[in-house]
Amino acid sequence: MASFGLELAGISLSVLGWLLCVVSCALPMWRVSAFIGANIVTAQVYWEGLWMTCVVQSTGQMQCKVYDSMLALPQDLQAARALTVVSIIVGMVALLISMVAAKCTNCIEEEGVKARVMISSGVAFIAAGMAQLVPVSWSAHTIVIEFYNPIINPGQKMEIGAALYLGTPPVFHVSPYVFTFKAYFQKNNKI
């Protein structure tokens, strides 16, 4: 029964991590305009995301524009687009596999096979987590490097946006399966 609880907790945290990846992909707030120096009082806030850029006026009006060309994006956002979509797809496949191999389903009868299928789901979740962690880390690194670059005008500097903070928890993909693997290895050594 304890291994079922660990399995359920692992799947739940992985689903949460996958949902945060989806939200991070959709939000246009990977980079937000920084207010530093004489740039404190401005009438506009700029947001840059994977799919669009938005301008929020001081009146609350927001205008978003989808990128015209993928080649116009910085390298880190081009890679982030691809890897985030890969992460979402791999996470969805891992979720479907984990539903088939869960202890509460009868799709697979034999316990040894069920354990191996669940481990493959865990490996897929780990791959999805790593595929999300790379673009988030790369984008955050690029933003920090550009922020401290003295050549860039203070009015053009950007800060880390909310989408990057939401995209950081792919640890939710990775850590639960450590517990799940441990439970399967301890139970009967059928793997």
Coordinates of C-alpha atoms in Angstrom, one line a residue, residues 1-18 98 102-104 122 171-181 183:
M1 CA 0.0 0.0 0.0
A2 CA 2.9 2.4 0.7
S3 CA 4.2 1.9 -2.8
F4 CA 0.8 2.8 -4.2
G5 CA 0.9 6.1 -2.2
L6 CA 4.4 6.8 -3.5
E7 CA 3.2 6.1 -7.0
L8 CA 0.2 8.3 -6.7
A9 CA 2.3 11.1 -5.2
G10 CA 4.9 10.7 -8.0
I11 CA 2.3 10.8 -10.8
S12 CA 0.5 13.8 -9.1
L13 CA 3.7 15.8 -8.9
S14 CA 4.7 14.9 -12.4
V15 CA 1.3 16.1 -13.7
L16 CA 1.7 19.3 -11.8
G17 CA 5.2 19.8 -13.3
W18 CA 3.8 19.1 -16.8
S98 CA 1.9 6.1 -16.3
A102 CA -0.6 2.5 -12.5
K103 CA -1.4 0.0 -9.8
C104 CA -5.0 1.1 -9.8
G122 CA 9.5 7.7 -15.1
V171 CA 12.0 19.0 -10.7
F172 CA 8.4 17.9 -10.2
H173 CA 9.0 15.6 -13.2
V174 CA 12.2 14.2 -11.8
S175 CA 12.0 13.8 -8.1
P176 CA 8.7 11.8 -7.7
Y177 CA 10.1 9.0 -9.8
V178 CA 13.0 8.5 -7.4
F179 CA 10.4 7.5 -4.9
T180 CA 8.5 5.4 -7.3
F181 CA 11.7 3.6 -8.5
A183 CA 9.3 1.5 -4.1

